[in-house]
mmCIF file of C-alpha atoms in Angstrom:
data_model
loop_
_atom_site.group_PDB
_atom_site.id
_atom_site.type_symbol
_atom_site.label_atom_id
_atom_site.label_comp_id
_atom_site.label_asym_id
_atom_site.label_seq_id
_atom_site.Cartn_x
_atom_site.Cartn_y
_atom_site.Cartn_z
ATOM 1 C CA MET T 14 75.302 15.349 -50.003
ATOM 2 C CA SER T 15 73.053 16.745 -47.286
ATOM 3 C CA ARG T 16 72.204 20.407 -46.951
ATOM 4 C CA ARG T 17 74.285 20.497 -43.767
ATOM 5 C CA GLU T 18 77.314 19.046 -45.575
ATOM 6 C CA GLU T 19 76.868 21.524 -48.434
ATOM 7 C CA TYR T 20 76.840 24.455 -46.002
ATOM 8 C CA GLU T 21 79.946 23.146 -44.219
ATOM 9 C CA GLN T 22 81.824 22.556 -47.482
ATOM 10 C CA LYS T 23 80.910 25.975 -48.926
ATOM 11 C CA THR T 24 81.914 27.650 -45.650
ATOM 12 C CA GLU T 25 85.291 25.863 -45.677
ATOM 13 C CA GLU T 26 85.954 26.985 -49.265
ATOM 14 C CA LEU T 27 85.135 30.633 -48.518
ATOM 15 C CA LEU T 28 86.762 30.734 -45.091
ATOM 16 C CA GLU T 29 90.067 28.976 -45.876
ATOM 17 C CA PRO T 30 91.726 31.992 -47.627
ATOM 18 C CA ILE T 31 90.825 34.345 -44.744
ATOM 19 C CA VAL T 32 92.145 31.924 -42.140
ATOM 20 C CA ARG T 33 95.342 31.266 -44.104
ATOM 21 C CA GLU T 34 96.079 34.967 -44.766
ATOM 22 C CA ASN T 35 96.003 35.531 -40.992
ATOM 23 C CA GLY T 36 98.463 32.680 -40.370
ATOM 24 C CA PHE T 37 95.905 30.327 -38.831
ATOM 25 C CA GLU T 38 94.753 26.801 -39.624
ATOM 26 C CA LEU T 39 91.104 25.980 -40.322
ATOM 27 C CA VAL T 40 90.589 22.902 -38.164
ATOM 28 C CA ASP T 41 86.901 22.222 -38.779
ATOM 29 C CA VAL T 42 83.546 23.705 -39.724
ATOM 30 C CA GLU T 43 80.251 22.418 -38.393
ATOM 31 C CA TYR T 44 76.621 23.340 -38.958
ATOM 32 C CA VAL T 45 74.587 21.999 -36.044
ATOM 33 C CA LYS T 46 71.239 22.524 -34.353
ATOM 34 C CA GLU T 47 71.316 22.924 -30.586
ATOM 35 C CA ALA T 48 68.259 23.692 -28.450
ATOM 36 C CA GLY T 49 66.291 24.736 -31.542
ATOM 37 C CA THR T 50 68.954 27.137 -32.876
ATOM 38 C CA TRP T 51 71.279 26.543 -35.843
ATOM 39 C CA TYR T 52 74.985 27.288 -35.353
ATOM 40 C CA LEU T 53 77.650 27.647 -38.020
ATOM 41 C CA ARG T 54 80.948 27.121 -36.206
ATOM 42 C CA ALA T 55 84.475 27.498 -37.476
ATOM 43 C CA TYR T 56 87.362 26.160 -35.420
ATOM 44 C CA ILE T 57 90.755 27.775 -36.007
ATOM 45 C CA ASP T 58 94.180 27.160 -34.513
ATOM 46 C CA LYS T 59 97.803 28.293 -34.639
ATOM 47 C CA PRO T 60 101.000 27.298 -32.847
ATOM 48 C CA GLY T 61 100.743 28.637 -29.317
ATOM 49 C CA GLY T 62 96.954 28.759 -29.449
ATOM 50 C CA ILE T 63 94.207 31.077 -30.591
ATOM 51 C CA THR T 64 93.166 34.274 -28.798
ATOM 52 C CA VAL T 65 89.783 35.969 -28.610
ATOM 53 C CA ASP T 66 91.193 38.703 -30.883
ATOM 54 C CA ASP T 67 92.147 36.055 -33.484
ATOM 55 C CA CYS T 68 88.580 34.723 -33.454
ATOM 56 C CA GLU T 69 87.180 38.233 -33.743
ATOM 57 C CA THR T 70 89.432 39.046 -36.721
ATOM 58 C CA VAL T 71 88.252 36.001 -38.658
ATOM 59 C CA SER T 72 84.628 36.472 -37.611
ATOM 60 C CA ARG T 73 84.477 40.102 -38.772
ATOM 61 C CA LYS T 74 86.076 39.383 -42.150
ATOM 62 C CA PHE T 75 83.920 36.333 -42.818
ATOM 63 C CA SER T 76 80.634 37.905 -41.651
ATOM 64 C CA ASP T 77 80.758 40.282 -44.625
ATOM 65 C CA ILE T 78 81.174 37.333 -47.008
ATOM 66 C CA LEU T 79 78.300 35.458 -45.340
ATOM 67 C CA ASP T 80 76.057 38.507 -45.817
ATOM 68 C CA GLU T 81 77.131 38.887 -49.446
ATOM 69 C CA LYS T 82 76.886 35.208 -50.504
ATOM 70 C CA ASP T 83 73.810 34.424 -48.378
ATOM 71 C CA TYR T 84 73.920 30.671 -49.147
ATOM 72 C CA ILE T 85 72.362 29.410 -45.885
ATOM 73 C CA GLU T 86 68.552 29.358 -45.880
ATOM 74 C CA ASP T 87 67.978 29.068 -42.117
ATOM 75 C CA SER T 88 68.589 31.729 -39.535
ATOM 76 C CA TYR T 89 71.734 30.798 -37.610
ATOM 77 C CA ILE T 90 74.474 32.064 -35.319
ATOM 78 C CA PHE T 91 78.039 32.213 -36.664
ATOM 79 C CA GLU T 92 80.838 31.471 -34.193
ATOM 80 C CA VAL T 93 84.622 31.246 -34.497
ATOM 81 C CA SER T 94 86.564 29.520 -31.754
ATOM 82 C CA SER T 95 89.574 27.442 -30.803
ATOM 83 C CA PRO T 96 89.159 23.671 -31.051
ATOM 84 C CA GLY T 97 90.297 23.409 -27.423
ATOM 85 C CA LEU T 98 92.554 20.871 -25.751
ATOM 86 C CA GLY T 99 90.247 17.921 -26.337
ATOM 87 C CA ARG T 100 90.211 18.499 -30.071
ATOM 88 C CA PRO T 101 89.020 15.443 -31.995
ATOM 89 C CA LEU T 102 91.097 13.948 -34.802
ATOM 90 C CA LYS T 103 88.969 14.170 -37.934
ATOM 91 C CA LYS T 104 91.111 14.920 -40.959
ATOM 92 C CA GLU T 105 94.254 13.392 -42.452
ATOM 93 C CA LYS T 106 96.358 16.299 -41.141
ATOM 94 C CA ASP T 107 95.054 15.724 -37.580
ATOM 95 C CA PHE T 108 96.135 12.081 -37.635
ATOM 96 C CA LYS T 109 99.485 12.907 -39.228
ATOM 97 C CA ARG T 110 100.245 15.582 -36.614
ATOM 98 C CA SER T 111 99.276 13.213 -33.786
ATOM 99 C CA LEU T 112 101.410 10.209 -34.778
ATOM 100 C CA GLY T 113 103.456 9.171 -31.748
ATOM 101 C CA GLU T 114 101.133 11.033 -29.366
ATOM 102 C CA GLU T 115 98.876 9.530 -26.726
ATOM 103 C CA VAL T 116 95.260 9.371 -27.896
ATOM 104 C CA GLU T 117 91.952 8.448 -26.346
ATOM 105 C CA ILE T 118 89.525 6.358 -28.383
ATOM 106 C CA ARG T 119 85.856 5.854 -27.570
ATOM 107 C CA THR T 120 83.989 3.207 -29.530
ATOM 108 C CA TYR T 121 80.287 2.990 -30.345
ATOM 109 C CA ARG T 122 80.096 -0.565 -29.007
ATOM 110 C CA ALA T 123 82.097 -2.381 -26.367
ATOM 111 C CA ILE T 124 85.133 -4.304 -27.609
ATOM 112 C CA GLU T 125 86.144 -6.977 -25.107
ATOM 113 C CA ARG T 126 83.776 -5.310 -22.592
ATOM 114 C CA GLN T 127 85.475 -1.941 -22.979
ATOM 115 C CA LYS T 128 84.499 1.271 -24.806
ATOM 116 C CA GLU T 129 87.442 3.541 -23.916
ATOM 117 C CA PHE T 130 91.039 2.943 -24.941
ATOM 118 C CA VAL T 131 94.193 5.024 -24.435
ATOM 119 C CA GLY T 132 97.451 4.413 -26.266
ATOM 120 C CA ILE T 133 100.084 5.869 -28.563
ATOM 121 C CA LEU T 134 98.886 6.510 -32.126
ATOM 122 C CA LYS T 135 101.114 4.275 -34.236
ATOM 123 C CA GLU T 136 99.407 4.030 -37.635
ATOM 124 C CA TYR T 137 96.305 5.092 -39.503
ATOM 125 C CA ASP T 138 94.834 4.847 -42.979
ATOM 126 C CA LYS T 139 91.438 5.566 -44.544
ATOM 127 C CA GLU T 140 89.857 2.567 -42.796
ATOM 128 C CA THR T 141 91.772 1.931 -39.557
ATOM 129 C CA VAL T 142 93.637 3.377 -36.570
ATOM 130 C CA THR T 143 96.293 1.451 -34.607
ATOM 131 C CA ILE T 144 97.428 2.312 -31.102
ATOM 132 C CA ALA T 145 100.197 0.828 -28.942
ATOM 133 C CA TYR T 146 99.841 0.186 -25.235
ATOM 134 C CA GLU T 147 102.500 0.488 -22.517
ATOM 135 C CA ASP T 148 103.267 -3.248 -22.785
ATOM 136 C CA GLU T 149 104.128 -2.711 -26.500
ATOM 137 C CA SER T 150 101.027 -4.636 -27.660
ATOM 138 C CA THR T 151 98.945 -2.959 -30.361
ATOM 139 C CA GLN T 152 95.265 -2.794 -31.210
ATOM 140 C CA THR T 153 93.705 -1.817 -34.507
ATOM 141 C CA PHE T 154 90.251 -0.244 -34.740
ATOM 142 C CA LYS T 155 88.070 0.272 -37.798
ATOM 143 C CA LYS T 156 87.286 3.975 -38.111
ATOM 144 C CA SER T 157 83.606 3.014 -38.439
ATOM 145 C CA GLU T 158 83.785 1.631 -34.844
ATOM 146 C CA ILE T 159 85.199 4.880 -33.413
ATOM 147 C CA ALA T 160 82.771 7.405 -31.934
ATOM 148 C CA LEU T 161 85.583 9.780 -30.894
ATOM 149 C CA ILE T 162 89.349 9.933 -31.146
ATOM 150 C CA ARG T 163 91.305 12.802 -29.641
ATOM 151 C CA LEU T 164 94.593 13.605 -27.964
ATOM 152 C CA ALA T 165 94.574 12.241 -24.423
ATOM 153 C CA LEU T 166 94.410 14.891 -21.724
ATOM 154 C CA ASP T 167 96.804 14.365 -18.827
ATOM 155 C CA PHE T 168 96.019 16.257 -15.631
#
């Protein structure tokens, strides 16, 4: 396990009780470097959406734990935010919640000269994702082929 993965996993373990006690869901945690700065980001959600006050509540409570545990060697910025409308499907619960919904899939490589696909999420397992198109045909993708899968945004 990489250092990044260790930091993300430890953060999830420590953050989950705080998020749950406030009635939120911990969607994801990421530890990434952007423009030379490390960021530890927690994405939270709740039915009806997350407010700035919700993010602040979680951030304040967790900042004390981060200071106390001090398990991240680098200097970094801690952020709490909503996953937003274009939230990617990453975990089992994301796929389960999105069954029957329209999703957008982007693949690493072109499949039949195409890299973007939109359809209804019909099935998934540890290895694959199956979507159905308007004409009732289906297509199955290996998860290893998928660069991004998220709920489709209709404007």
